[in-house]
PDB file of C-alpha atoms and ligand atoms in Angstrom:
ATOM      1  CA  MET A 116      42.791  -4.243  11.935  1.00 54.00           C
ATOM      2  CA  TRP A 117      41.951  -3.193   8.403  1.00 66.00           C
ATOM      3  CA  ASN A 118      39.906  -6.283   7.720  1.00 70.00           C
ATOM      4  CA  ILE A 119      36.587  -4.412   7.888  1.00 72.00           C
ATOM      5  CA  PRO A 120      33.839  -6.150   5.860  1.00 73.00           C
ATOM      6  CA  PHE A 121      32.949  -2.964   4.036  1.00 77.00           C
ATOM      7  CA  LEU A 122      31.067  -4.732   1.236  1.00 80.00           C
ATOM      8  CA  PRO A 123      30.010  -8.367   0.796  1.00 81.00           C
ATOM      9  CA  PRO A 124      32.345 -10.392  -1.429  1.00 85.00           C
ATOM     10  CA  THR A 125      31.753 -10.036  -5.141  1.00 89.00           C
ATOM     11  CA  ALA A 126      30.847 -13.437  -6.530  1.00 91.00           C
ATOM     12  CA  SER A 127      29.346 -12.880  -9.957  1.00 93.00           C
ATOM     13  CA  LYS A 128      30.624 -11.643 -13.295  1.00 92.00           C
ATOM     14  CA  GLU A 129      27.995  -8.899 -13.447  1.00 93.00           C
ATOM     15  CA  GLY A 130      28.715  -8.040  -9.806  1.00 92.00           C
ATOM     16  CA  GLU A 131      32.394  -7.388 -10.545  1.00 92.00           C
ATOM     17  CA  ALA A 132      31.407  -4.939 -13.288  1.00 93.00           C
ATOM     18  CA  ILE A 133      28.932  -3.234 -10.961  1.00 93.00           C
ATOM     19  CA  SER A 134      31.546  -2.980  -8.186  1.00 91.00           C
ATOM     20  CA  ALA A 135      33.957  -1.325 -10.620  1.00 92.00           C
ATOM     21  CA  LEU A 136      31.292   1.222 -11.526  1.00 94.00           C
ATOM     22  CA  TYR A 137      30.439   1.744  -7.861  1.00 93.00           C
ATOM     23  CA  TRP A 138      34.052   2.469  -6.891  1.00 92.00           C
ATOM     24  CA  THR A 139      34.551   4.738  -9.889  1.00 93.00           C
ATOM     25  CA  ILE A 140      31.555   6.857  -8.878  1.00 95.00           C
ATOM     26  CA  SER A 141      32.638   6.848  -5.233  1.00 94.00           C
ATOM     27  CA  TRP A 142      36.207   7.967  -5.973  1.00 94.00           C
ATOM     28  CA  LEU A 143      34.983  10.634  -8.405  1.00 94.00           C
ATOM     29  CA  ALA A 144      32.763  11.958  -5.621  1.00 95.00           C
ATOM     30  CA  VAL A 145      35.687  11.929  -3.189  1.00 96.00           C
ATOM     31  CA  PHE A 146      37.911  13.711  -5.753  1.00 95.00           C
ATOM     32  CA  PHE A 147      35.478  16.511  -6.608  1.00 93.00           C
ATOM     33  CA  GLY A 148      34.255  16.747  -3.038  1.00 96.00           C
ATOM     34  CA  SER A 149      37.867  17.286  -1.918  1.00 96.00           C
ATOM     35  CA  ILE A 150      38.385  20.091  -4.439  1.00 94.00           C
ATOM     36  CA  VAL A 151      35.350  21.925  -3.068  1.00 95.00           C
ATOM     37  CA  LEU A 152      36.173  21.257   0.591  1.00 97.00           C
ATOM     38  CA  PHE A 153      39.883  22.089   0.515  1.00 97.00           C
ATOM     39  CA  GLY A 154      39.332  24.925  -1.967  1.00 95.00           C
ATOM     40  CA  ALA A 155      36.855  26.502   0.448  1.00 96.00           C
ATOM     41  CA  ILE A 156      39.227  26.128   3.395  1.00 96.00           C
ATOM     42  CA  TYR A 157      42.151  27.547   1.404  1.00 93.00           C
ATOM     43  CA  LEU A 158      40.190  30.578   0.187  1.00 89.00           C
ATOM     44  CA  ALA A 159      38.700  31.227   3.618  1.00 90.00           C
ATOM     45  CA  VAL A 160      42.163  31.362   5.097  1.00 89.00           C
ATOM     46  CA  LYS A 161      43.720  33.380   2.291  1.00 85.00           C
ATOM     47  CA  TYR A 162      40.988  36.024   2.126  1.00 82.00           C
ATOM     48  CA  ARG A 163      40.266  36.288   5.837  1.00 83.00           C
ATOM     49  CA  ALA A 164      39.344  39.845   6.921  1.00 79.00           C
ATOM     50  CA  SER A 165      42.546  40.352   8.908  1.00 81.00           C
ATOM     51  CA  ASN A 166      44.805  39.588   5.947  1.00 77.00           C
ATOM     52  CA  GLU A 167      45.673  43.057   4.724  1.00 72.00           C
ATOM     53  CA  ALA A 168      48.182  41.951   2.115  1.00 66.00           C
ATOM     54  CA  VAL A 169      45.627  40.663  -0.402  1.00 66.00           C
ATOM     55  CA  ARG A 170      44.257  43.085  -3.006  1.00 66.00           C
ATOM     56  CA  ARG A 171      40.538  42.609  -3.695  1.00 67.00           C
ATOM     57  CA  ASP A 172      39.821  45.631  -5.943  1.00 71.00           C
ATOM     58  CA  ASP A 173      40.736  44.137  -9.323  1.00 74.00           C
ATOM     59  CA  ALA A 174      39.343  40.625  -8.776  1.00 75.00           C
ATOM     60  CA  VAL A 175      38.351  38.814 -11.984  1.00 78.00           C
ATOM     61  CA  GLU A 176      34.550  38.494 -12.148  1.00 81.00           C
ATOM     62  CA  THR A 177      34.167  35.981 -14.920  1.00 85.00           C
ATOM     63  CA  ASP A 178      36.357  33.548 -16.824  1.00 88.00           C
ATOM     64  CA  MET A 179      34.937  31.844 -19.901  1.00 91.00           C
ATOM     65  CA  LYS A 180      37.495  29.033 -19.911  1.00 92.00           C
ATOM     66  CA  LEU A 181      36.780  28.226 -16.273  1.00 90.00           C
ATOM     67  CA  GLU A 182      33.002  28.315 -16.845  1.00 92.00           C
ATOM     68  CA  LEU A 183      33.262  25.983 -19.838  1.00 94.00           C
ATOM     69  CA  THR A 184      35.528  23.571 -17.962  1.00 92.00           C
ATOM     70  CA  TRP A 185      33.272  23.140 -14.972  1.00 89.00           C
ATOM     71  CA  THR A 186      30.238  22.786 -17.200  1.00 93.00           C
ATOM     72  CA  LEU A 187      31.576  20.426 -19.854  1.00 95.00           C
ATOM     73  CA  LEU A 188      33.734  18.204 -17.675  1.00 92.00           C
ATOM     74  CA  PRO A 189      30.900  17.127 -15.342  1.00 91.00           C
ATOM     75  CA  LEU A 190      28.598  16.745 -18.373  1.00 96.00           C
ATOM     76  CA  VAL A 191      30.984  14.359 -20.099  1.00 96.00           C
ATOM     77  CA  LEU A 192      31.639  12.432 -16.876  1.00 95.00           C
ATOM     78  CA  ALA A 193      27.935  12.135 -16.054  1.00 95.00           C
ATOM     79  CA  LEU A 194      27.064  10.935 -19.551  1.00 97.00           C
ATOM     80  CA  ALA A 195      29.891   8.389 -19.509  1.00 96.00           C
ATOM     81  CA  ILE A 196      28.666   7.047 -16.160  1.00 96.00           C
ATOM     82  CA  PHE A 197      25.122   6.920 -17.524  1.00 97.00           C
ATOM     83  CA  ALA A 198      26.190   4.913 -20.600  1.00 97.00           C
ATOM     84  CA  TRP A 199      28.314   2.570 -18.498  1.00 96.00           C
ATOM     85  CA  ALA A 200      25.526   1.997 -15.944  1.00 96.00           C
ATOM     86  CA  ALA A 201      22.915   1.485 -18.679  1.00 96.00           C
ATOM     87  CA  LYS A 202      25.049  -1.237 -20.221  1.00 95.00           C
ATOM     88  CA  LEU A 203      25.399  -3.031 -16.853  1.00 94.00           C
ATOM     89  CA  TYR A 204      21.664  -2.653 -16.222  1.00 94.00           C
ATOM     90  CA  ALA A 205      20.910  -4.270 -19.577  1.00 94.00           C
ATOM     91  CA  ASP A 206      23.319  -7.140 -18.812  1.00 92.00           C
ATOM     92  CA  ILE A 207      21.161  -8.073 -15.840  1.00 93.00           C
ATOM     93  CA  TYR A 208      17.647  -7.259 -17.011  1.00 93.00           C
ATOM     94  CA  ALA A 209      17.617  -7.685 -20.802  1.00 92.00           C
ATOM     95  CA  PRO A 210      16.829 -11.205 -22.094  1.00 89.00           C
ATOM     96  CA  ARG A 211      19.867 -13.347 -22.897  1.00 89.00           C
ATOM     97  CA  GLU A 212      20.065 -16.737 -24.586  1.00 88.00           C
ATOM     98  CA  GLY A 213      21.406 -19.979 -23.223  1.00 90.00           C
ATOM     99  CA  ALA A 214      20.772 -19.437 -19.521  1.00 92.00           C
ATOM    100  CA  TYR A 215      20.029 -22.063 -16.896  1.00 93.00           C
ATOM    101  CA  GLU A 216      16.539 -21.123 -15.732  1.00 91.00           C
ATOM    102  CA  VAL A 217      15.224 -21.279 -12.191  1.00 93.00           C
ATOM    103  CA  PHE A 218      11.766 -20.241 -11.043  1.00 92.00           C
ATOM    104  CA  VAL A 219      11.379 -18.353  -7.804  1.00 93.00           C
ATOM    105  CA  ILE A 220       8.050 -17.895  -6.057  1.00 92.00           C
ATOM    106  CA  GLY A 221       7.915 -15.471  -3.158  1.00 92.00           C
ATOM    107  CA  LYS A 222       5.237 -15.821  -0.518  1.00 90.00           C
ATOM    108  CA  GLN A 223       4.760 -14.614   3.040  1.00 88.00           C
ATOM    109  CA  TRP A 224       7.347 -15.478   4.266  1.00 89.00           C
ATOM    110  CA  MET A 225       9.557 -17.767   2.272  1.00 91.00           C
ATOM    111  CA  TRP A 226      11.346 -18.266  -1.001  1.00 93.00           C
ATOM    112  CA  HIS A 227      10.319 -21.245  -3.041  1.00 91.00           C
ATOM    113  CA  CYS A 228      12.736 -22.165  -5.817  1.00 91.00           C
ATOM    114  CA  GLN A 229      12.188 -24.658  -8.591  1.00 89.00           C
ATOM    115  CA  HIS A 230      14.709 -26.168 -11.028  1.00 89.00           C
ATOM    116  CA  PRO A 231      13.770 -27.278 -14.569  1.00 85.00           C
ATOM    117  CA  ASN A 232      14.235 -30.948 -13.702  1.00 82.00           C
ATOM    118  CA  GLY A 233      11.682 -30.632 -10.900  1.00 79.00           C
ATOM    119  CA  VAL A 234      13.979 -30.267  -7.896  1.00 83.00           C
ATOM    120  CA  ARG A 235      12.470 -27.818  -5.396  1.00 83.00           C
ATOM    121  CA  GLU A 236      14.052 -25.943  -2.556  1.00 87.00           C
ATOM    122  CA  ASN A 237      12.820 -23.614   0.153  1.00 88.00           C
ATOM    123  CA  ASN A 238      14.917 -20.629   1.247  1.00 91.00           C
ATOM    124  CA  GLU A 239      17.879 -22.215  -0.489  1.00 90.00           C
ATOM    125  CA  LEU A 240      19.057 -21.993  -4.038  1.00 93.00           C
ATOM    126  CA  HIS A 241      21.838 -24.129  -5.482  1.00 93.00           C
ATOM    127  CA  LEU A 242      23.521 -22.838  -8.622  1.00 94.00           C
ATOM    128  CA  PRO A 243      26.431 -23.903 -10.823  1.00 94.00           C
ATOM    129  CA  ALA A 244      29.486 -21.634 -11.007  1.00 93.00           C
ATOM    130  CA  GLY A 245      30.442 -20.107 -14.333  1.00 92.00           C
ATOM    131  CA  ARG A 246      27.055 -20.487 -15.962  1.00 93.00           C
ATOM    132  CA  LEU A 247      24.577 -17.787 -16.962  1.00 95.00           C
ATOM    133  CA  ILE A 248      21.516 -18.024 -14.695  1.00 95.00           C
ATOM    134  CA  LYS A 249      18.028 -16.755 -15.470  1.00 95.00           C
ATOM    135  CA  VAL A 250      15.755 -16.168 -12.512  1.00 95.00           C
ATOM    136  CA  THR A 251      12.043 -15.886 -13.295  1.00 93.00           C
ATOM    137  CA  ALA A 252      10.241 -14.659 -10.209  1.00 93.00           C
ATOM    138  CA  ILE A 253       6.648 -14.059  -9.185  1.00 92.00           C
ATOM    139  CA  SER A 254       4.874 -13.469  -5.910  1.00 92.00           C
ATOM    140  CA  GLN A 255       1.889 -15.359  -4.625  1.00 89.00           C
ATOM    141  CA  ASP A 256       0.710 -12.549  -2.360  1.00 89.00           C
ATOM    142  CA  VAL A 257       2.362  -9.155  -1.763  1.00 92.00           C
ATOM    143  CA  ILE A 258       5.401  -7.428  -3.256  1.00 94.00           C
ATOM    144  CA  HIS A 259       8.734  -8.956  -2.262  1.00 95.00           C
ATOM    145  CA  ALA A 260      12.207  -8.395  -3.649  1.00 96.00           C
ATOM    146  CA  PHE A 261      14.759 -11.069  -4.438  1.00 95.00           C
ATOM    147  CA  SER A 262      18.235  -9.875  -3.573  1.00 95.00           C
ATOM    148  CA  ILE A 263      21.658 -11.549  -3.570  1.00 94.00           C
ATOM    149  CA  PRO A 264      24.124  -8.857  -2.416  1.00 93.00           C
ATOM    150  CA  ALA A 265      27.222 -10.912  -3.291  1.00 93.00           C
ATOM    151  CA  PHE A 266      26.045 -11.012  -6.907  1.00 93.00           C
ATOM    152  CA  ARG A 267      24.990  -7.325  -6.816  1.00 93.00           C
ATOM    153  CA  VAL A 268      21.574  -8.258  -8.188  1.00 93.00           C
ATOM    154  CA  LYS A 269      18.061  -7.543  -7.007  1.00 94.00           C
ATOM    155  CA  ARG A 270      14.627  -7.777  -8.583  1.00 94.00           C
ATOM    156  CA  ASP A 271      11.150  -6.905  -7.388  1.00 95.00           C
ATOM    157  CA  VAL A 272       8.955  -9.975  -7.024  1.00 94.00           C
ATOM    158  CA  VAL A 273       5.463  -8.821  -7.834  1.00 93.00           C
ATOM    159  CA  PRO A 274       2.107 -10.615  -7.811  1.00 90.00           C
ATOM    160  CA  GLY A 275       0.577 -11.105 -11.239  1.00 86.00           C
ATOM    161  CA  ARG A 276       3.680 -10.836 -13.368  1.00 88.00           C
ATOM    162  CA  TYR A 277       6.910 -12.629 -14.160  1.00 90.00           C
ATOM    163  CA  ASN A 278      10.059 -10.627 -13.542  1.00 92.00           C
ATOM    164  CA  THR A 279      13.372 -11.916 -14.791  1.00 93.00           C
ATOM    165  CA  MET A 280      17.031 -11.209 -14.217  1.00 95.00           C
ATOM    166  CA  PHE A 281      20.325 -12.687 -15.378  1.00 96.00           C
ATOM    167  CA  PHE A 282      23.664 -13.200 -13.665  1.00 95.00           C
ATOM    168  CA  THR A 283      26.693 -15.483 -13.736  1.00 95.00           C
ATOM    169  CA  PRO A 284      27.979 -16.747 -10.368  1.00 95.00           C
ATOM    170  CA  THR A 285      31.758 -17.120 -10.413  1.00 94.00           C
ATOM    171  CA  GLN A 286      32.931 -18.188  -6.948  1.00 91.00           C
ATOM    172  CA  PRO A 287      31.712 -21.403  -5.324  1.00 92.00           C
ATOM    173  CA  GLY A 288      30.486 -20.629  -1.832  1.00 92.00           C
ATOM    174  CA  LYS A 289      27.539 -19.761   0.385  1.00 92.00           C
ATOM    175  CA  TYR A 290      25.875 -16.370  -0.007  1.00 93.00           C
ATOM    176  CA  HIS A 291      23.046 -14.464   1.641  1.00 93.00           C
ATOM    177  CA  LEU A 292      19.648 -14.308   0.003  1.00 94.00           C
ATOM    178  CA  PHE A 293      17.364 -11.521   1.214  1.00 94.00           C
ATOM    179  CA  CYS A 294      13.876 -10.173   0.746  1.00 95.00           C
ATOM    180  CA  THR A 295      14.467  -6.446   0.380  1.00 95.00           C
ATOM    181  CA  GLU A 296      10.891  -5.180   0.237  1.00 94.00           C
ATOM    182  CA  TYR A 297       8.957  -4.835   3.477  1.00 94.00           C
ATOM    183  CA  CYS A 298       6.276  -7.505   3.148  1.00 93.00           C
ATOM    184  CA  GLY A 299       4.768  -7.918   6.580  1.00 90.00           C
ATOM    185  CA  THR A 300       5.539  -9.144  10.086  1.00 90.00           C
ATOM    186  CA  LYS A 301       8.173 -11.713   9.203  1.00 91.00           C
ATOM    187  CA  HIS A 302       9.815  -9.806   6.359  1.00 93.00           C
ATOM    188  CA  SER A 303      13.132  -9.916   8.200  1.00 92.00           C
ATOM    189  CA  GLU A 304      12.885 -13.706   8.395  1.00 91.00           C
ATOM    190  CA  MET A 305      12.344 -14.072   4.657  1.00 93.00           C
ATOM    191  CA  ILE A 306      15.970 -14.902   4.093  1.00 93.00           C
ATOM    192  CA  GLY A 307      17.970 -17.822   2.801  1.00 93.00           C
ATOM    193  CA  TRP A 308      21.203 -19.025   1.276  1.00 93.00           C
ATOM    194  CA  VAL A 309      22.493 -19.320  -2.234  1.00 94.00           C
ATOM    195  CA  TYR A 310      24.975 -22.160  -2.711  1.00 93.00           C
ATOM    196  CA  VAL A 311      27.269 -21.862  -5.702  1.00 94.00           C
ATOM    197  CA  MET A 312      28.831 -25.198  -6.618  1.00 92.00           C
ATOM    198  CA  GLN A 313      31.356 -26.439  -9.151  1.00 93.00           C
ATOM    199  CA  PRO A 314      29.449 -27.475 -12.295  1.00 92.00           C
ATOM    200  CA  GLU A 315      30.129 -31.234 -11.865  1.00 91.00           C
ATOM    201  CA  GLU A 316      29.164 -31.064  -8.211  1.00 89.00           C
ATOM    202  CA  PHE A 317      26.014 -29.175  -9.111  1.00 91.00           C
ATOM    203  CA  GLU A 318      25.001 -31.745 -11.751  1.00 89.00           C
ATOM    204  CA  LYS A 319      25.427 -34.470  -9.141  1.00 86.00           C
ATOM    205  CA  TRP A 320      23.381 -32.530  -6.628  1.00 86.00           C
ATOM    206  CA  LEU A 321      20.660 -31.909  -9.192  1.00 85.00           C
ATOM    207  CA  ALA A 322      20.547 -35.518 -10.375  1.00 82.00           C
ATOM    208  CA  GLY A 323      20.342 -36.686  -6.775  1.00 76.00           C
ATOM    209  CA  GLY A 324      17.131 -34.729  -6.242  1.00 69.00           C
ATOM    210  CA  GLY A 325      18.748 -31.867  -4.371  1.00 65.00           C
ATOM    211  CA  ALA A 326      19.035 -31.786  -0.621  1.00 57.00           C
ATOM    212  CA  ALA A 327      16.204 -34.318  -0.403  1.00 51.00           C
ATOM    213  CA  ALA A 328      13.994 -31.679   1.219  1.00 47.00           C
ATOM    214  CA  ALA A 329      11.290 -32.340  -1.340  1.00 50.00           C
ATOM    215  CA  PRO A 330      12.739 -34.721  -3.884  1.00 51.00           C
ATOM    216  CA  THR A 331      10.659 -35.416  -6.886  1.00 55.00           C
ATOM    217  CA  ALA A 332      11.244 -37.799  -9.724  1.00 64.00           C
ATOM    218  CA  MET A 333       9.339 -35.633 -12.171  1.00 77.00           C
ATOM    219  CA  SER A 334      10.653 -32.770 -14.254  1.00 80.00           C
ATOM    220  CA  LEU A 335       8.891 -29.431 -14.292  1.00 81.00           C
ATOM    221  CA  GLU A 336       7.153 -30.199 -17.581  1.00 82.00           C
ATOM    222  CA  GLU A 337       6.049 -33.636 -16.354  1.00 83.00           C
ATOM    223  CA  GLN A 338       4.582 -31.963 -13.291  1.00 83.00           C
ATOM    224  CA  GLY A 339       2.878 -29.545 -15.663  1.00 85.00           C
ATOM    225  CA  LYS A 340       1.422 -32.405 -17.675  1.00 85.00           C
ATOM    226  CA  GLN A 341       0.036 -33.797 -14.441  1.00 82.00           C
ATOM    227  CA  VAL A 342      -1.639 -30.467 -13.642  1.00 84.00           C
ATOM    228  CA  PHE A 343      -2.887 -30.330 -17.245  1.00 84.00           C
ATOM    229  CA  GLU A 344      -4.587 -33.686 -16.965  1.00 83.00           C
ATOM    230  CA  GLY A 345      -5.324 -33.590 -13.241  1.00 79.00           C
ATOM    231  CA  VAL A 346      -6.389 -30.592 -11.191  1.00 78.00           C
ATOM    232  CA  GLY A 347      -6.532 -28.276 -14.193  1.00 77.00           C
ATOM    233  CA  ALA A 348      -8.476 -30.735 -16.367  1.00 79.00           C
ATOM    234  CA  CYS A 349      -7.220 -28.709 -19.334  1.00 83.00           C
ATOM    235  CA  ASN A 350      -7.223 -31.824 -21.512  1.00 81.00           C
ATOM    236  CA  THR A 351     -11.024 -32.022 -21.472  1.00 77.00           C
ATOM    237  CA  CYS A 352     -11.021 -29.268 -24.087  1.00 80.00           C
ATOM    238  CA  HIS A 353      -7.445 -28.635 -25.245  1.00 85.00           C
ATOM    239  CA  MET A 354      -6.015 -31.114 -27.746  1.00 80.00           C
ATOM    240  CA  ASN A 355      -9.001 -33.392 -27.299  1.00 78.00           C
ATOM    241  CA  PRO A 356     -10.474 -34.288 -30.689  1.00 77.00           C
ATOM    242  CA  ASN A 357     -13.723 -35.443 -29.018  1.00 76.00           C
ATOM    243  CA  SER A 358     -14.246 -32.250 -27.022  1.00 76.00           C
ATOM    244  CA  ALA A 359     -17.624 -30.529 -27.337  1.00 72.00           C
ATOM    245  CA  VAL A 360     -15.932 -27.170 -26.733  1.00 74.00           C
ATOM    246  CA  LYS A 361     -13.578 -25.869 -29.380  1.00 79.00           C
ATOM    247  CA  ALA A 362     -10.304 -24.879 -27.675  1.00 81.00           C
ATOM    248  CA  PRO A 363      -6.993 -23.742 -29.225  1.00 83.00           C
ATOM    249  CA  ASP A 364      -4.410 -26.433 -29.847  1.00 82.00           C
ATOM    250  CA  LEU A 365      -1.420 -25.805 -27.595  1.00 85.00           C
ATOM    251  CA  ARG A 366       1.152 -27.602 -29.720  1.00 85.00           C
ATOM    252  CA  GLY A 367       3.566 -25.219 -31.383  1.00 84.00           C
ATOM    253  CA  LEU A 368       1.981 -22.354 -29.451  1.00 87.00           C
ATOM    254  CA  PHE A 369       4.837 -21.148 -27.251  1.00 86.00           C
ATOM    255  CA  GLY A 370       6.811 -18.359 -28.877  1.00 85.00           C
ATOM    256  CA  SER A 371       4.410 -18.102 -31.814  1.00 86.00           C
ATOM    257  CA  LYS A 372       2.263 -15.120 -32.775  1.00 86.00           C
ATOM    258  CA  VAL A 373      -1.389 -15.415 -31.794  1.00 86.00           C
ATOM    259  CA  LYS A 374      -4.216 -13.512 -33.500  1.00 87.00           C
ATOM    260  CA  LEU A 375      -6.788 -12.294 -31.034  1.00 87.00           C
ATOM    261  CA  ALA A 376     -10.515 -11.760 -31.431  1.00 84.00           C
ATOM    262  CA  ASP A 377     -10.063  -7.978 -31.281  1.00 86.00           C
ATOM    263  CA  GLY A 378      -7.757  -8.118 -34.303  1.00 85.00           C
ATOM    264  CA  SER A 379      -4.497  -7.552 -32.454  1.00 88.00           C
ATOM    265  CA  THR A 380      -1.574  -9.976 -32.289  1.00 87.00           C
ATOM    266  CA  VAL A 381       0.418 -11.120 -29.263  1.00 87.00           C
ATOM    267  CA  VAL A 382       3.468 -13.316 -28.836  1.00 87.00           C
ATOM    268  CA  ALA A 383       2.704 -16.402 -26.752  1.00 86.00           C
ATOM    269  CA  ASP A 384       5.315 -15.888 -24.024  1.00 86.00           C
ATOM    270  CA  GLU A 385       5.191 -16.806 -20.337  1.00 85.00           C
ATOM    271  CA  ALA A 386       3.226 -13.697 -19.388  1.00 86.00           C
ATOM    272  CA  TYR A 387       0.590 -14.320 -22.075  1.00 88.00           C
ATOM    273  CA  LEU A 388       0.189 -17.987 -21.093  1.00 86.00           C
ATOM    274  CA  ARG A 389      -0.115 -17.110 -17.441  1.00 87.00           C
ATOM    275  CA  GLU A 390      -2.772 -14.504 -18.118  1.00 86.00           C
ATOM    276  CA  SER A 391      -4.671 -16.827 -20.420  1.00 85.00           C
ATOM    277  CA  ILE A 392      -4.704 -19.560 -17.776  1.00 85.00           C
ATOM    278  CA  LEU A 393      -5.756 -17.370 -14.868  1.00 84.00           C
ATOM    279  CA  ASN A 394      -7.962 -14.923 -16.735  1.00 83.00           C
ATOM    280  CA  PRO A 395      -8.809 -16.359 -20.177  1.00 85.00           C
ATOM    281  CA  ALA A 396     -11.314 -13.631 -21.028  1.00 83.00           C
ATOM    282  CA  ALA A 397      -8.558 -11.001 -21.129  1.00 84.00           C
ATOM    283  CA  LYS A 398      -7.193 -12.122 -24.517  1.00 85.00           C
ATOM    284  CA  VAL A 399      -9.520 -14.356 -26.520  1.00 87.00           C
ATOM    285  CA  VAL A 400      -7.964 -16.076 -29.544  1.00 88.00           C
ATOM    286  CA  ALA A 401      -9.558 -15.161 -32.890  1.00 84.00           C
ATOM    287  CA  GLY A 402     -12.157 -17.713 -33.968  1.00 82.00           C
ATOM    288  CA  TYR A 403     -12.847 -18.999 -30.448  1.00 83.00           C
ATOM    289  CA  GLN A 404     -15.515 -18.361 -27.835  1.00 80.00           C
ATOM    290  CA  ALA A 405     -14.515 -17.143 -24.388  1.00 79.00           C
ATOM    291  CA  ALA A 406     -15.619 -20.481 -22.959  1.00 77.00           C
ATOM    292  CA  MET A 407     -12.690 -21.292 -20.704  1.00 83.00           C
ATOM    293  CA  PRO A 408     -13.164 -20.905 -16.945  1.00 79.00           C
ATOM    294  CA  ALA A 409     -10.752 -18.637 -15.086  1.00 81.00           C
ATOM    295  CA  TYR A 410      -8.173 -20.468 -12.998  1.00 80.00           C
ATOM    296  CA  GLN A 411      -7.469 -17.470 -10.789  1.00 79.00           C
ATOM    297  CA  GLY A 412      -7.485 -18.777  -7.231  1.00 75.00           C
ATOM    298  CA  VAL A 413      -7.739 -22.369  -8.443  1.00 79.00           C
ATOM    299  CA  LEU A 414      -4.140 -22.979  -9.421  1.00 82.00           C
ATOM    300  CA  SER A 415      -1.156 -21.887  -7.331  1.00 81.00           C
ATOM    301  CA  GLU A 416       1.666 -19.922  -8.935  1.00 82.00           C
ATOM    302  CA  GLU A 417       3.710 -23.083  -8.659  1.00 82.00           C
ATOM    303  CA  GLN A 418       1.181 -25.026 -10.717  1.00 85.00           C
ATOM    304  CA  VAL A 419       1.024 -22.226 -13.280  1.00 86.00           C
ATOM    305  CA  VAL A 420       4.818 -22.352 -13.626  1.00 85.00           C
ATOM    306  CA  GLN A 421       4.567 -26.114 -14.153  1.00 87.00           C
ATOM    307  CA  LEU A 422       1.771 -25.750 -16.719  1.00 86.00           C
ATOM    308  CA  ILE A 423       3.777 -23.184 -18.658  1.00 87.00           C
ATOM    309  CA  ALA A 424       6.792 -25.514 -18.644  1.00 87.00           C
ATOM    310  CA  TYR A 425       4.557 -28.220 -20.117  1.00 88.00           C
ATOM    311  CA  ILE A 426       3.122 -25.913 -22.800  1.00 87.00           C
ATOM    312  CA  LYS A 427       6.698 -24.790 -23.594  1.00 86.00           C
ATOM    313  CA  SER A 428       7.654 -28.434 -24.124  1.00 86.00           C
ATOM    314  CA  LEU A 429       4.960 -28.657 -26.803  1.00 86.00           C
ATOM    315  CA  ALA A 430       6.503 -25.786 -28.735  1.00 83.00           C
ATOM    316  CA  ASN A 431       8.202 -28.010 -31.307  1.00 83.00           C
ATOM    317  CA  GLN A 432       5.136 -30.143 -32.026  1.00 81.00           C
ATOM    318  CA  LYS A 433       2.761 -29.560 -34.913  1.00 79.00           C
ATOM    319  CA  PRO A 434      -0.810 -28.609 -34.052  1.00 76.00           C
ATOM    320  CA  ALA A 435      -3.510 -30.930 -35.389  1.00 70.00           C
ATOM    321  CA  GLY A 436      -5.566 -29.756 -38.366  1.00 57.00           C
ATOM    322  CA  GLY A 437      -3.141 -26.971 -39.325  1.00 46.00           C
ATOM    323  CA  GLN A 438      -4.514 -24.464 -36.800  1.00 42.00           C
TER     324      GLN A 438
HETATM  325 CU1  LIG B1639       9.170 -10.746   1.398  1.00 87.27          CU
HETATM  326 CU2  LIG B1639      10.002  -8.851   2.529  1.00 87.27          CU
END
């Protein structure tokens, strides 16, 4: 009788911490709400007009101790909750090292997920238990939101920018995946499942090409290399010693500081690479002409993710000619 599914199960490390915070806030609200409610009822009864016995003439009008208590106590409680919540927020949204990274692309109306080794899935996401996961998400059209209630995590999935979040699934099982931003007619059908597996099981699944929905023998960076040399034709200019157009060498680029033509400096992260692929004129590297064509509308978000994975894989190589 009492088995009411009040909340979805908590299946991530961060989710357990968030649930604890949630219940603390809820019970505090119940506690202070009760004081006000039952205090009001008690006083209404005690000081009802027909109760002659109570003297009202010498009622105390102010009490410094009482005033200080009901000012300072809520202040301390509210600040403690703020600090606690800020820490949990940072656990999910601040960058952390050593995560297993999956790319998520939202489009009307499906979730497209990509693993580093090239395995792709639609409306399904397989993850290993006990490992920190980094989700990097972008939308190909309108604003979506990637939400896994059992993990207590949610992130807006926005066109034109990579949004990330971190969590650690703990319990193997099958969990709901939702789009929680109204995104058009079939928003309510933009749902899926997250499968959390034991690490060994997950490795097997991953090595076997996933659920064979779209198995691919190539890793993400190999796919990126193919885009680089194929549809993108990036290799006509980049890292081509015979190129007529001078283009920046991409070896050792990822994570480095880049000097721009306007004198400013940027770090070559995913967002910078994406912008420079789709809209190269936005940030021109110092010493180069803005000669590169824009790939906006030419490459899909999926291909951009692959290209970035390829450029990332060049991070440890030395550029030619000491550029
Ligand atoms: Cu996508 Cu709602």
